[in-house]
Amino acid sequence: MTSTDVTTPMFERIGGSATINALVDRFYDRMDTLAQAKTIRAMHASDLGPIRDVLKRYLTEWTGGPKLYTPEKGHPRLRQRHLGFVIGDAERDAWLLCMRGAMEETVTDSAARQDLDKAISGLADWMRNS
């Protein structure tokens, strides 16, 4: 099975739970420390622990892994859940900066990382509401 095998879920292609966990941790570490992410960091509670767990569960399911998000939270309704935040190009770009850096650090398969980046970029672009 190769990384470009489109029948293999992204979850498996990137390395499963261990990679999702590392990806989310590095994402929030970057959000917490990069000056370019200051505006999106301000949208979050001071304790990032709970949201880390939510994003880990969401990304696990979104990438084709075990259903860890919907049994507890229901349908993601991402745009609806984020309506209280102004998300324009700058916020999208800051979010992508953190996510792309985290992917570079954690997703070792370059083809899988490229495919994940394409999917994540589309999702981030769709989230804009301003």
mmCIF file of C-alpha atoms in Angstrom:
data_model
loop_
_atom_site.group_PDB
_atom_site.id
_atom_site.type_symbol
_atom_site.label_atom_id
_atom_site.label_comp_id
_atom_site.label_asym_id
_atom_site.label_seq_id
_atom_site.Cartn_x
_atom_site.Cartn_y
_atom_site.Cartn_z
ATOM 1 C CA MET A 1 0.000 0.000 0.000
ATOM 2 C CA THR A 2 1.466 3.366 -1.003
ATOM 3 C CA SER A 3 0.792 6.830 0.354
ATOM 4 C CA THR A 4 -0.962 7.746 -2.887
ATOM 5 C CA ASP A 5 -3.436 4.874 -2.589
ATOM 6 C CA VAL A 6 -6.712 6.816 -2.593
ATOM 7 C CA THR A 7 -8.595 3.862 -1.118
ATOM 8 C CA THR A 8 -6.546 4.056 2.076
ATOM 9 C CA PRO A 9 -8.042 6.513 4.565
ATOM 10 C CA MET A 10 -5.985 9.639 5.193
ATOM 11 C CA PHE A 11 -5.943 8.631 8.869
ATOM 12 C CA GLU A 12 -3.830 5.575 8.019
ATOM 13 C CA ARG A 13 -1.750 7.346 5.367
ATOM 14 C CA ILE A 14 -0.496 9.942 7.827
ATOM 15 C CA GLY A 15 0.214 7.522 10.658
ATOM 16 C CA GLY A 16 -2.976 7.165 12.680
ATOM 17 C CA SER A 17 -3.677 8.399 16.190
ATOM 18 C CA ALA A 18 -0.062 9.057 17.090
ATOM 19 C CA THR A 19 0.323 11.465 14.176
ATOM 20 C CA ILE A 20 -3.037 13.158 14.796
ATOM 21 C CA ASN A 21 -2.100 13.690 18.446
ATOM 22 C CA ALA A 22 1.316 15.106 17.564
ATOM 23 C CA LEU A 23 -0.145 17.237 14.767
ATOM 24 C CA VAL A 24 -2.717 18.854 17.035
ATOM 25 C CA ASP A 25 -0.214 19.388 19.840
ATOM 26 C CA ARG A 26 2.267 21.050 17.485
ATOM 27 C CA PHE A 27 -0.544 23.095 15.909
ATOM 28 C CA TYR A 28 -1.597 24.567 19.247
ATOM 29 C CA ASP A 29 2.022 24.977 20.374
ATOM 30 C CA ARG A 30 2.611 27.068 17.254
ATOM 31 C CA MET A 31 -0.603 29.028 17.796
ATOM 32 C CA ASP A 32 0.517 29.715 21.352
ATOM 33 C CA THR A 33 3.962 31.002 20.349
ATOM 34 C CA LEU A 34 3.890 32.515 16.855
ATOM 35 C CA ALA A 35 3.375 36.266 16.709
ATOM 36 C CA GLN A 36 1.529 35.790 13.400
ATOM 37 C CA ALA A 37 -1.080 33.687 15.245
ATOM 38 C CA LYS A 38 -1.844 36.224 17.960
ATOM 39 C CA THR A 39 -5.299 37.070 16.597
ATOM 40 C CA ILE A 40 -6.452 33.465 16.350
ATOM 41 C CA ARG A 41 -4.900 32.586 19.712
ATOM 42 C CA ALA A 42 -7.042 35.319 21.263
ATOM 43 C CA MET A 43 -10.156 33.469 20.032
ATOM 44 C CA HIS A 44 -9.347 30.566 22.354
ATOM 45 C CA ALA A 45 -9.544 30.055 26.108
ATOM 46 C CA SER A 46 -6.341 30.446 28.077
ATOM 47 C CA ASP A 47 -6.288 26.667 28.664
ATOM 48 C CA LEU A 48 -5.914 24.966 25.291
ATOM 49 C CA GLY A 49 -6.229 21.465 26.771
ATOM 50 C CA PRO A 50 -9.956 20.968 26.125
ATOM 51 C CA ILE A 51 -9.850 22.303 22.560
ATOM 52 C CA ARG A 52 -6.803 20.151 21.793
ATOM 53 C CA ASP A 53 -8.861 17.114 22.705
ATOM 54 C CA VAL A 54 -11.798 18.243 20.560
ATOM 55 C CA LEU A 55 -9.587 18.865 17.524
ATOM 56 C CA LYS A 56 -7.856 15.498 17.971
ATOM 57 C CA ARG A 57 -11.213 13.741 17.998
ATOM 58 C CA TYR A 58 -12.508 15.776 15.064
ATOM 59 C CA LEU A 59 -9.419 15.242 12.881
ATOM 60 C CA THR A 60 -9.336 11.542 13.712
ATOM 61 C CA GLU A 61 -12.855 11.136 12.369
ATOM 62 C CA TRP A 62 -12.464 13.670 9.519
ATOM 63 C CA THR A 63 -9.421 11.805 8.179
ATOM 64 C CA GLY A 64 -11.242 8.464 8.198
ATOM 65 C CA GLY A 65 -10.262 7.122 11.593
ATOM 66 C CA PRO A 66 -12.515 5.969 14.424
ATOM 67 C CA LYS A 67 -15.669 7.983 15.085
ATOM 68 C CA LEU A 68 -14.571 9.890 18.167
ATOM 69 C CA TYR A 69 -16.224 13.247 17.513
ATOM 70 C CA THR A 70 -19.808 12.753 16.362
ATOM 71 C CA PRO A 71 -20.935 10.363 19.134
ATOM 72 C CA GLU A 72 -20.324 13.133 21.671
ATOM 73 C CA LYS A 73 -20.708 16.358 19.676
ATOM 74 C CA GLY A 74 -23.025 15.352 16.845
ATOM 75 C CA HIS A 75 -22.622 16.690 13.321
ATOM 76 C CA PRO A 76 -19.598 19.014 13.234
ATOM 77 C CA ARG A 77 -21.490 22.051 11.843
ATOM 78 C CA LEU A 78 -18.111 23.794 11.750
ATOM 79 C CA ARG A 79 -19.273 27.064 10.247
ATOM 80 C CA GLN A 80 -22.142 27.316 12.719
ATOM 81 C CA ARG A 81 -19.852 26.550 15.663
ATOM 82 C CA HIS A 82 -17.472 29.308 14.552
ATOM 83 C CA LEU A 83 -20.019 32.032 13.737
ATOM 84 C CA GLY A 84 -19.139 33.896 16.943
ATOM 85 C CA PHE A 85 -15.664 34.584 15.541
ATOM 86 C CA VAL A 86 -14.683 36.844 12.684
ATOM 87 C CA ILE A 87 -12.812 34.615 10.255
ATOM 88 C CA GLY A 88 -11.436 36.431 7.262
ATOM 89 C CA ASP A 89 -8.402 35.914 5.079
ATOM 90 C CA ALA A 90 -5.969 36.968 7.836
ATOM 91 C CA GLU A 91 -7.432 34.514 10.360
ATOM 92 C CA ARG A 92 -7.532 31.720 7.787
ATOM 93 C CA ASP A 93 -3.922 32.415 6.840
ATOM 94 C CA ALA A 94 -2.767 32.447 10.475
ATOM 95 C CA TRP A 95 -4.574 29.154 11.114
ATOM 96 C CA LEU A 96 -3.017 27.614 8.010
ATOM 97 C CA LEU A 97 0.434 28.871 9.013
ATOM 98 C CA CYS A 98 0.145 26.988 12.297
ATOM 99 C CA MET A 99 -1.360 23.872 10.695
ATOM 100 C CA ARG A 100 1.128 23.705 7.839
ATOM 101 C CA GLY A 101 4.059 24.061 10.223
ATOM 102 C CA ALA A 102 2.604 21.319 12.395
ATOM 103 C CA MET A 103 2.093 19.070 9.355
ATOM 104 C CA GLU A 104 5.712 19.622 8.276
ATOM 105 C CA GLU A 105 6.855 18.494 11.724
ATOM 106 C CA THR A 106 4.585 15.488 12.114
ATOM 107 C CA VAL A 107 3.455 14.001 8.779
ATOM 108 C CA THR A 108 6.526 12.275 7.385
ATOM 109 C CA ASP A 109 5.006 10.968 4.145
ATOM 110 C CA SER A 110 5.276 13.891 1.728
ATOM 111 C CA ALA A 111 2.496 12.708 -0.600
ATOM 112 C CA ALA A 112 0.109 12.200 2.303
ATOM 113 C CA ARG A 113 1.115 15.585 3.745
ATOM 114 C CA GLN A 114 0.421 17.255 0.389
ATOM 115 C CA ASP A 115 -3.012 15.610 0.142
ATOM 116 C CA LEU A 116 -3.823 16.520 3.745
ATOM 117 C CA ASP A 117 -2.709 20.100 3.117
ATOM 118 C CA LYS A 118 -5.022 20.344 0.117
ATOM 119 C CA ALA A 119 -7.980 19.081 2.152
ATOM 120 C CA ILE A 120 -7.164 21.245 5.190
ATOM 121 C CA SER A 121 -6.700 24.314 2.980
ATOM 122 C CA GLY A 122 -10.124 23.822 1.442
ATOM 123 C CA LEU A 123 -11.664 23.447 4.871
ATOM 124 C CA ALA A 124 -9.923 26.575 6.173
ATOM 125 C CA ASP A 125 -11.019 28.578 3.152
ATOM 126 C CA TRP A 126 -14.614 27.413 3.577
ATOM 127 C CA MET A 127 -14.608 28.558 7.218
ATOM 128 C CA ARG A 128 -14.252 32.225 6.308
ATOM 129 C CA ASN A 129 -17.293 34.221 7.319
ATOM 130 C CA SER A 130 -16.033 37.752 6.849
#
